[in-house]
CSV table of N, CA and C in Angstrom, one decimal:
chain,number,residue,atom,x,y,z
A,1,VAL,N,-92.2,-140.5,253.8
A,1,VAL,CA,-90.9,-141.0,254.0
A,1,VAL,C,-90.7,-142.4,253.4
A,2,GLN,N,-91.7,-143.3,253.7
A,2,GLN,CA,-91.6,-144.6,253.3
A,2,GLN,C,-91.6,-144.7,251.7
A,3,GLN,N,-92.4,-143.9,251.1
A,3,GLN,CA,-92.5,-143.9,249.6
A,3,GLN,C,-91.2,-143.4,249.0
A,4,ALA,N,-90.6,-142.4,249.6
A,4,ALA,CA,-89.3,-141.9,249.2
A,4,ALA,C,-88.2,-143.0,249.3
A,5,LEU,N,-88.2,-143.7,250.4
A,5,LEU,CA,-87.3,-144.8,250.6
A,5,LEU,C,-87.5,-145.9,249.5
A,6,GLU,N,-88.7,-146.3,249.2
A,6,GLU,CA,-89.0,-147.3,248.2
A,6,GLU,C,-88.6,-146.8,246.8
A,7,ARG,N,-88.8,-145.5,246.5
A,7,ARG,CA,-88.4,-145.0,245.2
A,7,ARG,C,-86.9,-145.1,245.1
A,8,ASP,N,-86.2,-144.7,246.1
A,8,ASP,CA,-84.7,-144.8,246.1
A,8,ASP,C,-84.2,-146.2,246.0
A,9,TYR,N,-84.9,-147.1,246.7
A,9,TYR,CA,-84.5,-148.5,246.6
A,9,TYR,C,-84.7,-149.0,245.2
A,10,LEU,N,-85.8,-148.7,244.5
A,10,LEU,CA,-86.1,-149.1,243.2
A,10,LEU,C,-85.1,-148.5,242.2
A,11,ARG,N,-84.7,-147.3,242.4
A,11,ARG,CA,-83.7,-146.7,241.5
A,11,ARG,C,-82.3,-147.4,241.7
A,12,LEU,N,-82.0,-147.7,242.9
A,12,LEU,CA,-80.8,-148.5,243.2
A,12,LEU,C,-80.8,-149.8,242.5
A,13,ARG,N,-81.9,-150.5,242.6
A,13,ARG,CA,-82.0,-151.8,241.9
A,13,ARG,C,-81.9,-151.7,240.4
A,14,GLN,N,-82.5,-150.7,239.9
A,14,GLN,CA,-82.5,-150.5,238.4
A,14,GLN,C,-81.0,-150.2,238.0
A,15,ALA,N,-80.3,-149.4,238.7
A,15,ALA,CA,-78.9,-149.0,238.4
A,15,ALA,C,-78.1,-150.3,238.5
A,16,GLU,N,-78.3,-151.1,239.5
A,16,GLU,CA,-77.6,-152.4,239.7
A,16,GLU,C,-77.8,-153.3,238.5
A,17,SER,N,-79.1,-153.4,238.0
A,17,SER,CA,-79.4,-154.2,236.9
A,17,SER,C,-78.7,-153.7,235.6
A,18,ARG,N,-78.7,-152.4,235.4
A,18,ARG,CA,-78.0,-151.9,234.2
A,18,ARG,C,-76.5,-152.2,234.3
A,19,TYR,N,-75.9,-152.0,235.5
A,19,TYR,CA,-74.5,-152.3,235.6
A,19,TYR,C,-74.2,-153.7,235.3
A,20,ARG,N,-75.0,-154.7,235.9
A,20,ARG,CA,-74.8,-156.1,235.6
A,20,ARG,C,-74.9,-156.4,234.1
A,21,LEU,N,-75.9,-155.9,233.5
A,21,LEU,CA,-76.1,-156.2,232.1
A,21,LEU,C,-74.9,-155.6,231.2
A,22,LEU,N,-74.5,-154.4,231.5
A,22,LEU,CA,-73.3,-153.9,230.8
A,22,LEU,C,-72.0,-154.7,231.1
A,23,PHE,N,-71.8,-155.0,232.4
A,23,PHE,CA,-70.6,-155.7,232.8
A,23,PHE,C,-70.6,-157.1,232.1
A,24,GLN,N,-71.7,-157.8,232.1
A,24,GLN,CA,-71.7,-159.2,231.5
A,24,GLN,C,-71.7,-159.2,230.0
A,25,THR,N,-72.2,-158.2,229.4
A,25,THR,CA,-72.3,-158.3,227.9
A,25,THR,C,-71.1,-157.5,227.2
A,26,SER,N,-70.2,-156.9,228.0
A,26,SER,CA,-69.1,-156.2,227.4
A,26,SER,C,-68.2,-157.2,226.7
A,27,ALA,N,-67.7,-156.8,225.5
A,27,ALA,CA,-66.8,-157.7,224.8
A,27,ALA,C,-65.4,-157.6,225.3
A,28,GLU,N,-65.1,-156.6,226.1
A,28,GLU,CA,-63.8,-156.4,226.7
A,28,GLU,C,-63.7,-157.2,228.0
A,29,PRO,N,-62.6,-157.9,228.3
A,29,PRO,CA,-62.4,-158.6,229.5
A,29,PRO,C,-62.3,-157.6,230.7
A,30,VAL,N,-63.0,-157.8,231.8
A,30,VAL,CA,-63.0,-156.9,232.9
A,30,VAL,C,-62.9,-157.8,234.2
A,31,LEU,N,-61.9,-157.5,235.0
A,31,LEU,CA,-61.8,-158.1,236.3
A,31,LEU,C,-62.0,-156.9,237.4
A,32,ILE,N,-62.8,-157.2,238.4
A,32,ILE,CA,-62.9,-156.2,239.5
A,32,ILE,C,-62.1,-156.8,240.6
A,33,VAL,N,-61.0,-156.1,241.0
A,33,VAL,CA,-60.1,-156.6,242.0
A,33,VAL,C,-60.2,-155.7,243.3
A,34,ASP,N,-60.3,-156.3,244.4
A,34,ASP,CA,-60.4,-155.6,245.7
A,34,ASP,C,-59.0,-155.0,246.0
A,35,ALA,N,-59.1,-153.7,246.2
A,35,ALA,CA,-57.8,-152.9,246.4
A,35,ALA,C,-57.0,-153.4,247.6
A,36,SER,N,-57.7,-153.7,248.7
A,36,SER,CA,-56.9,-154.0,249.9
A,36,SER,C,-56.4,-155.5,249.9
A,37,SER,N,-57.2,-156.4,249.4
A,37,SER,CA,-56.7,-157.8,249.5
A,37,SER,C,-56.1,-158.2,248.1
A,38,ARG,N,-56.3,-157.5,247.1
A,38,ARG,CA,-55.8,-157.8,245.7
A,38,ARG,C,-56.4,-159.1,245.2
A,39,ARG,N,-57.6,-159.5,245.7
A,39,ARG,CA,-58.3,-160.7,245.2
A,39,ARG,C,-59.4,-160.3,244.2
A,40,VAL,N,-59.6,-161.2,243.3
A,40,VAL,CA,-60.6,-160.9,242.3
A,40,VAL,C,-62.0,-161.0,242.9
A,41,ARG,N,-62.8,-159.9,242.8
A,41,ARG,CA,-64.2,-159.9,243.3
A,41,ARG,C,-65.2,-160.3,242.2
A,42,GLU,N,-65.0,-159.9,241.0
A,42,GLU,CA,-65.9,-160.2,239.9
A,42,GLU,C,-65.1,-160.4,238.6
A,43,ALA,N,-65.6,-161.1,237.7
A,43,ALA,CA,-65.0,-161.3,236.4
A,43,ALA,C,-66.2,-161.4,235.4
A,44,ASN,N,-66.1,-160.7,234.3
A,44,ASN,CA,-67.2,-160.8,233.3
A,44,ASN,C,-66.9,-162.0,232.3
A,45,ALA,N,-67.8,-162.3,231.5
A,45,ALA,CA,-67.7,-163.5,230.6
A,45,ALA,C,-66.5,-163.4,229.7
A,46,ALA,N,-66.2,-162.2,229.2
A,46,ALA,CA,-65.1,-162.0,228.3
A,46,ALA,C,-63.8,-162.3,229.0
A,47,ALA,N,-63.7,-161.9,230.3
A,47,ALA,CA,-62.5,-162.2,231.1
A,47,ALA,C,-62.3,-163.7,231.3
A,48,LEU,N,-63.4,-164.4,231.6
A,48,LEU,CA,-63.4,-165.8,231.8
A,48,LEU,C,-63.0,-166.6,230.6
A,49,ARG,N,-63.5,-166.1,229.4
A,49,ARG,CA,-63.0,-166.7,228.2
A,49,ARG,C,-61.6,-166.5,227.9
A,50,ARG,N,-61.1,-165.3,228.2
A,50,ARG,CA,-59.7,-165.0,227.9
A,50,ARG,C,-58.8,-165.8,228.8
A,51,LEU,N,-59.2,-166.0,230.1
A,51,LEU,CA,-58.4,-166.8,231.0
A,51,LEU,C,-58.7,-168.3,230.9
A,52,SER,N,-59.6,-168.7,230.1
A,52,SER,CA,-60.0,-170.1,230.0
A,52,SER,C,-60.3,-170.7,231.3
A,53,LEU,N,-61.1,-170.0,232.1
A,53,LEU,CA,-61.4,-170.5,233.5
A,53,LEU,C,-62.9,-170.3,233.7
A,54,ALA,N,-63.4,-171.1,234.6
A,54,ALA,CA,-64.8,-170.9,235.1
A,54,ALA,C,-64.8,-169.8,236.2
A,55,GLU,N,-66.0,-169.2,236.4
A,55,GLU,CA,-66.0,-168.1,237.4
A,55,GLU,C,-65.6,-168.6,238.7
A,56,SER,N,-65.9,-169.8,239.1
A,56,SER,CA,-65.4,-170.3,240.4
A,56,SER,C,-63.9,-170.4,240.5
A,57,GLY,N,-63.3,-170.5,239.4
A,57,GLY,CA,-61.8,-170.6,239.3
A,57,GLY,C,-61.1,-169.2,239.4
A,58,VAL,N,-61.9,-168.2,239.3
A,58,VAL,CA,-61.3,-166.8,239.3
A,58,VAL,C,-61.7,-166.0,240.5
A,59,VAL,N,-63.0,-166.0,240.8
A,59,VAL,CA,-63.4,-165.1,242.0
A,59,VAL,C,-62.8,-165.7,243.3
A,60,GLY,N,-62.3,-164.7,244.0
A,60,GLY,CA,-61.6,-165.1,245.3
A,60,GLY,C,-60.1,-165.3,245.2
A,61,GLN,N,-59.7,-165.5,244.0
A,61,GLN,CA,-58.2,-165.8,243.8
A,61,GLN,C,-57.4,-164.5,243.8
A,62,PRO,N,-56.2,-164.6,244.3
A,62,PRO,CA,-55.3,-163.5,244.2
A,62,PRO,C,-55.1,-163.1,242.7
A,63,PHE,N,-55.1,-161.8,242.5
A,63,PHE,CA,-55.0,-161.3,241.1
A,63,PHE,C,-53.6,-161.8,240.5
A,64,SER,N,-52.6,-161.8,241.3
A,64,SER,CA,-51.3,-162.2,240.8
A,64,SER,C,-51.2,-163.6,240.4
A,65,ALA,N,-52.1,-164.5,240.9
A,65,ALA,CA,-52.1,-165.9,240.5
A,65,ALA,C,-52.6,-166.1,239.1
A,66,LEU,N,-53.3,-165.1,238.6
A,66,LEU,CA,-53.8,-165.2,237.2
A,66,LEU,C,-52.8,-164.7,236.2
A,67,LEU,N,-51.7,-164.2,236.6
A,67,LEU,CA,-50.7,-163.7,235.7
A,67,LEU,C,-49.5,-164.7,235.5
A,68,ALA,N,-48.9,-164.7,234.4
A,68,ALA,CA,-47.7,-165.5,234.2
A,68,ALA,C,-46.6,-165.0,235.1
A,69,GLN,N,-45.7,-165.8,235.5
A,69,GLN,CA,-44.7,-165.5,236.5
A,69,GLN,C,-43.9,-164.2,236.0
A,70,ALA,N,-43.6,-164.1,234.8
A,70,ALA,CA,-42.9,-163.0,234.2
A,70,ALA,C,-43.6,-161.7,234.3
A,71,ASP,N,-45.0,-161.8,234.3
A,71,ASP,CA,-45.8,-160.6,234.3
A,71,ASP,C,-46.3,-160.2,235.7
A,72,ARG,N,-46.0,-160.9,236.7
A,72,ARG,CA,-46.6,-160.7,238.0
A,72,ARG,C,-46.2,-159.3,238.6
A,73,GLU,N,-44.9,-159.0,238.6
A,73,GLU,CA,-44.4,-157.8,239.2
A,73,GLU,C,-45.1,-156.6,238.5
A,74,ALA,N,-45.1,-156.5,237.2
A,74,ALA,CA,-45.7,-155.4,236.4
A,74,ALA,C,-47.2,-155.4,236.7
A,75,GLY,N,-47.9,-156.5,236.7
A,75,GLY,CA,-49.3,-156.6,237.0
A,75,GLY,C,-49.7,-156.1,238.3
A,76,VAL,N,-49.0,-156.4,239.4
A,76,VAL,CA,-49.3,-156.0,240.7
A,76,VAL,C,-48.9,-154.5,240.8
A,77,ALA,N,-47.9,-154.0,240.2
A,77,ALA,CA,-47.5,-152.6,240.2
A,77,ALA,C,-48.6,-151.8,239.5
A,78,ALA,N,-49.3,-152.3,238.5
A,78,ALA,CA,-50.4,-151.6,237.8
A,78,ALA,C,-51.6,-151.3,238.8
A,79,LEU,N,-51.7,-152.1,239.8
A,79,LEU,CA,-52.8,-151.9,240.8
A,79,LEU,C,-52.6,-150.8,241.7
A,80,ASN,N,-51.3,-150.3,241.8
A,80,ASN,CA,-51.0,-149.2,242.7
A,80,ASN,C,-51.4,-147.9,242.2
């Protein structure tokens, strides 16, 4: 049982590593937004470049705060 748990844990860590590598090296801007709070949970390097912000300036912020005033209503509606 212990060996099976360790194998599962190793597979999970490997999958997480692949996800992180793909997420950070993607040329497309990607924001991960929490559905209930509508706050940014993660942002890849392309998104940070597009927004001209540091990661600390994006993560934890309301998604709507990253949009121009004219685009906020449509942006928030796209989350539904």
